[in-house]
C-alpha cells in the first residue's frame, strides 16, 4: 500500500519500535527479571512488547513477589542503561517537521523512561505525552490513544497513529485512528493496514487545519 495519503488533524506515535529501537535493552531487562525468578525469558518477551511493564510483571511474577517493587527495578535499570538504543530511521526528521501542537507520543513506557529514551537518541520531546503513568487502562485498550488525541484538542478518529506492536495496533484502531504499521510485525492486528518499514520518507503537508500524511 505504498504511496498512500492519509488525512488527519493530528499524528500520534508509539515510542518503542516506532520512534526508538530499544529491542536489545528491553530484552536484557526482561532477561534479568526472568533470571531472578527462574522464569523463561522467551515466554515473557513473546507477550511483553507494547504493554505496560507492571501488567507483564503481574502476569509472570511468582506468588509473593512484590509486583510494584519489581516494576520499579526494571524501569530504573532501563533508565540507567540507554546503551544499544537508537532512533528508528526518519523519526527525528519527521517530528522536527511537525507543528508541536499537532502530534503526541502514546507509549506503554513510563513518562521518565520515555523522556530518557527520546533524549538519548536525539528525538524531539513532545508537548503531549500519554505514558503508562497517565492511564487507568493500558494498551491494547483504546484509552491511551483517546486521551492523547483529546489532549491535542481532537477526537482519535481525526488522528493518524503509527504503531509497531499488536497491543498498540489494537489500541489505536479501536480508538478510531487511521493506523500505520511501522516495521515488520505481521498478525491479525495488521490486516488491511498501510505499512512503512520505518519513518524515512514519511512526510506531512498542511492546508489550513488539515494534514495530509504521505507514506512512501
Tab-separated table of C-alpha atoms in Angstrom:
chain	number	residue	atom	x	y	z
A	1	UNK	CA	0.000	0.000	0.000
A	2	UNK	CA	2.957	2.279	-0.689
A	3	UNK	CA	2.259	5.816	-1.816
A	4	UNK	CA	-0.823	6.227	0.379
A	5	UNK	CA	-2.017	9.641	1.561
A	6	UNK	CA	-3.962	9.729	4.824
A	7	UNK	CA	-6.000	12.696	6.050
A	8	UNK	CA	-5.616	13.755	9.674
A	9	UNK	CA	-5.798	16.601	12.139
A	10	UNK	CA	-3.141	15.186	14.482
A	11	UNK	CA	-0.474	12.477	14.490
A	12	UNK	CA	0.061	10.012	17.338
A	13	UNK	CA	3.247	7.965	17.740
A	14	UNK	CA	4.102	4.954	19.822
A	15	UNK	CA	7.687	5.079	21.134
A	16	UNK	CA	9.434	1.708	21.379
A	17	UNK	CA	9.736	0.178	17.925
A	18	UNK	CA	8.180	3.233	16.282
A	19	UNK	CA	10.416	6.161	17.253
A	20	UNK	CA	13.144	4.343	19.201
A	21	UNK	CA	14.688	0.928	18.625
A	22	UNK	CA	15.073	-0.330	22.191
A	23	UNK	CA	14.767	-4.042	21.438
A	24	UNK	CA	18.134	-5.017	22.890
A	25	UNK	CA	17.588	-3.016	26.078
A	26	UNK	CA	14.106	-4.431	26.601
A	27	UNK	CA	15.265	-7.994	26.013
A	28	UNK	CA	18.099	-7.588	28.516
A	29	UNK	CA	15.747	-6.139	31.142
A	30	UNK	CA	13.248	-8.985	30.839
A	31	UNK	CA	16.110	-11.473	30.753
A	32	UNK	CA	17.334	-10.190	34.107
A	33	UNK	CA	13.795	-10.367	35.527
A	34	UNK	CA	13.392	-13.936	34.286
A	35	UNK	CA	16.748	-14.987	35.726
A	36	UNK	CA	15.903	-13.521	39.136
A	37	UNK	CA	12.739	-15.605	39.380
A	38	UNK	CA	13.569	-18.766	37.445
A	39	UNK	CA	11.298	-17.883	34.534
A	40	UNK	CA	11.557	-18.460	30.792
A	41	UNK	CA	12.550	-15.163	29.182
A	42	UNK	CA	11.244	-16.156	25.747
A	43	UNK	CA	7.710	-16.643	27.103
A	44	UNK	CA	7.773	-13.164	28.636
A	45	UNK	CA	9.168	-11.496	25.536
A	46	UNK	CA	6.508	-13.141	23.384
A	47	UNK	CA	3.799	-11.023	25.029
A	48	UNK	CA	5.608	-8.074	26.647
A	49	UNK	CA	6.131	-5.751	23.702
A	50	UNK	CA	3.867	-2.718	23.753
A	51	UNK	CA	2.308	-3.492	27.127
A	52	UNK	CA	2.828	-1.672	30.449
A	53	UNK	CA	5.666	-3.226	32.444
A	54	UNK	CA	3.585	-3.626	35.586
A	55	UNK	CA	0.992	-5.714	33.731
A	56	UNK	CA	3.657	-8.088	32.420
A	57	UNK	CA	5.313	-8.385	35.819
A	58	UNK	CA	1.940	-9.160	37.407
A	59	UNK	CA	1.268	-11.845	34.820
A	60	UNK	CA	4.572	-13.687	35.219
A	61	UNK	CA	5.880	-12.980	38.725
A	62	UNK	CA	5.751	-15.969	41.081
A	63	UNK	CA	3.405	-15.751	44.077
A	64	UNK	CA	4.693	-13.497	46.819
A	65	UNK	CA	6.800	-11.279	44.559
A	66	UNK	CA	6.381	-7.534	45.087
A	67	UNK	CA	4.971	-6.561	41.684
A	68	UNK	CA	5.378	-2.810	42.207
A	69	UNK	CA	8.926	-3.247	43.508
A	70	UNK	CA	9.912	-5.436	40.562
A	71	UNK	CA	8.378	-2.977	38.121
A	72	UNK	CA	10.282	-0.096	39.704
A	73	UNK	CA	13.520	-2.100	39.494
A	74	UNK	CA	13.046	-2.906	35.804
A	75	UNK	CA	12.211	0.716	34.999
A	76	UNK	CA	15.231	2.000	36.945
A	77	UNK	CA	17.543	-0.400	35.132
A	78	UNK	CA	16.241	0.721	31.743
A	79	UNK	CA	16.525	4.408	32.595
A	80	UNK	CA	20.127	3.899	33.679
A	81	UNK	CA	21.096	1.807	30.652
A	82	UNK	CA	20.493	3.527	27.335
A	83	UNK	CA	23.361	1.780	25.556
A	84	UNK	CA	22.200	-0.111	22.497
A	85	UNK	CA	19.137	2.018	21.761
A	86	UNK	CA	18.854	4.039	18.556
A	87	UNK	CA	16.495	6.215	16.564
A	88	UNK	CA	14.134	4.496	14.169
A	89	UNK	CA	15.305	5.930	10.828
A	90	UNK	CA	13.446	9.102	9.908
A	91	UNK	CA	11.831	9.641	13.314
A	92	UNK	CA	13.650	12.805	14.354
A	93	UNK	CA	13.360	14.434	10.939
A	94	UNK	CA	9.625	13.739	10.757
A	95	UNK	CA	8.871	15.085	14.231
A	96	UNK	CA	11.041	18.168	13.698
A	97	UNK	CA	8.975	18.960	10.591
A	98	UNK	CA	5.681	18.974	12.507
A	99	UNK	CA	3.871	21.668	14.462
A	100	UNK	CA	4.432	20.585	18.094
A	101	UNK	CA	0.758	21.169	18.842
A	102	UNK	CA	-0.268	18.584	16.246
A	103	UNK	CA	1.484	15.449	17.470
A	104	UNK	CA	1.843	13.352	20.604
A	105	UNK	CA	3.634	10.276	21.885
A	106	UNK	CA	1.490	7.429	23.218
A	107	UNK	CA	3.501	4.744	24.998
A	108	UNK	CA	3.275	1.895	27.466
A	109	UNK	CA	6.573	3.007	28.989
A	110	UNK	CA	6.615	5.319	31.993
A	111	UNK	CA	6.993	9.050	31.490
A	112	UNK	CA	10.518	9.067	32.951
A	113	UNK	CA	11.711	6.222	30.723
A	114	UNK	CA	10.098	7.744	27.626
A	115	UNK	CA	11.759	11.130	28.096
A	116	UNK	CA	15.090	9.437	28.812
A	117	UNK	CA	14.986	7.319	25.659
A	118	UNK	CA	13.816	10.096	23.349
A	119	UNK	CA	16.513	12.448	24.613
A	120	UNK	CA	19.188	9.757	24.406
A	121	UNK	CA	18.682	9.317	20.652
A	122	UNK	CA	18.044	12.971	19.810
A	123	UNK	CA	14.325	12.860	19.136
A	124	UNK	CA	12.280	15.991	19.961
A	125	UNK	CA	10.340	15.781	23.200
A	126	UNK	CA	6.572	16.027	22.775
A	127	UNK	CA	4.338	18.723	24.201
A	128	UNK	CA	1.755	15.991	24.769
A	129	UNK	CA	2.820	12.615	26.150
A	130	UNK	CA	0.486	9.873	27.301
A	131	UNK	CA	2.560	7.308	29.180
A	132	UNK	CA	1.841	4.340	31.429
A	133	UNK	CA	1.581	6.729	34.378
A	134	UNK	CA	-1.303	8.597	32.747
A	135	UNK	CA	-3.811	5.817	32.052
A	136	UNK	CA	-6.020	3.506	34.044
A	137	UNK	CA	-6.220	1.031	31.154
A	138	UNK	CA	-3.126	0.457	29.042
A	139	UNK	CA	-2.768	-0.844	25.509
A	140	UNK	CA	-4.473	-2.794	23.949
A	141	UNK	CA	-7.324	-0.780	25.474
A	142	UNK	CA	-8.068	2.317	23.343
A	143	UNK	CA	-7.849	4.701	26.299
A	144	UNK	CA	-4.215	5.829	25.687
A	145	UNK	CA	-4.899	6.960	22.114
A	146	UNK	CA	-8.207	8.527	23.027
A	147	UNK	CA	-6.559	10.559	25.798
A	148	UNK	CA	-3.711	11.725	23.570
A	149	UNK	CA	-6.000	12.916	20.791
A	150	UNK	CA	-8.212	14.680	23.308
A	151	UNK	CA	-5.206	16.431	24.847
A	152	UNK	CA	-4.424	17.818	21.377
A	153	UNK	CA	-7.999	19.028	21.012
A	154	UNK	CA	-9.345	16.366	18.661
A	155	UNK	CA	-11.118	13.033	18.659
A	156	UNK	CA	-8.986	9.976	17.928
A	157	UNK	CA	-10.960	9.485	14.708
A	158	UNK	CA	-9.155	12.607	13.421
A	159	UNK	CA	-5.725	11.072	14.050
A	160	UNK	CA	-3.193	9.017	12.164
A	161	UNK	CA	-1.365	6.677	14.536
A	162	UNK	CA	1.990	4.961	13.992
A	163	UNK	CA	2.482	1.654	15.805
A	164	UNK	CA	4.646	-1.463	15.590
A	165	UNK	CA	3.221	-4.000	18.080
A	166	UNK	CA	-0.076	-5.878	18.359
A	167	UNK	CA	-1.191	-4.289	21.643
A	168	UNK	CA	-0.632	-0.796	20.262
A	169	UNK	CA	-2.184	-1.536	16.889
A	170	UNK	CA	-5.342	-2.773	18.582
A	171	UNK	CA	-5.372	0.241	20.916
A	172	UNK	CA	-5.046	2.738	18.074
A	173	UNK	CA	-7.527	1.127	15.708
A	174	UNK	CA	-10.148	0.618	18.420
A	175	UNK	CA	-9.741	4.272	19.404
A	176	UNK	CA	-10.754	5.107	15.833
A	177	UNK	CA	-7.415	6.333	14.496
A	178	UNK	CA	-6.210	5.588	10.988
A	179	UNK	CA	-3.297	3.335	11.886
A	180	UNK	CA	0.007	2.733	10.116
A	181	UNK	CA	2.164	-0.304	10.865
A	182	UNK	CA	5.839	0.551	11.361
A	183	UNK	CA	8.252	-2.328	10.775
A	184	UNK	CA	7.808	-5.981	10.035
A	185	UNK	CA	5.265	-7.300	12.524
A	186	UNK	CA	2.604	-9.443	10.845
A	187	UNK	CA	-0.549	-10.602	12.600
A	188	UNK	CA	-4.292	-10.215	12.819
A	189	UNK	CA	-3.904	-6.652	14.099
A	190	UNK	CA	-2.157	-5.579	10.875
A	191	UNK	CA	-4.839	-6.811	8.468
A	192	UNK	CA	-5.701	-4.151	5.902
A	193	UNK	CA	-3.435	-1.500	7.412
A	194	UNK	CA	-0.849	0.523	5.451
A	195	UNK	CA	2.752	-0.221	6.364
A	196	UNK	CA	6.132	1.525	6.298
A	197	UNK	CA	9.475	-0.130	7.134
A	198	UNK	CA	10.469	2.917	9.210
A	199	UNK	CA	9.706	6.648	9.162
A	200	UNK	CA	12.102	7.539	6.369
A	201	UNK	CA	10.179	9.207	3.574
A	202	UNK	CA	7.025	9.834	5.625
A	203	UNK	CA	6.081	13.485	5.095
A	204	UNK	CA	3.239	15.715	6.203
A	205	UNK	CA	1.777	18.696	4.411
A	206	UNK	CA	-0.709	21.138	5.917
A	207	UNK	CA	-3.576	23.025	4.308
A	208	UNK	CA	-5.232	25.123	6.994
A	209	UNK	CA	-6.288	22.792	9.810
A	210	UNK	CA	-5.974	19.685	7.666
A	211	UNK	CA	-2.896	17.468	7.496
A	212	UNK	CA	-2.032	15.099	4.678
A	213	UNK	CA	0.240	12.238	5.723
A	214	UNK	CA	2.215	10.934	2.751
A	215	UNK	CA	3.510	7.370	3.056
A	216	UNK	CA	6.347	6.258	0.761
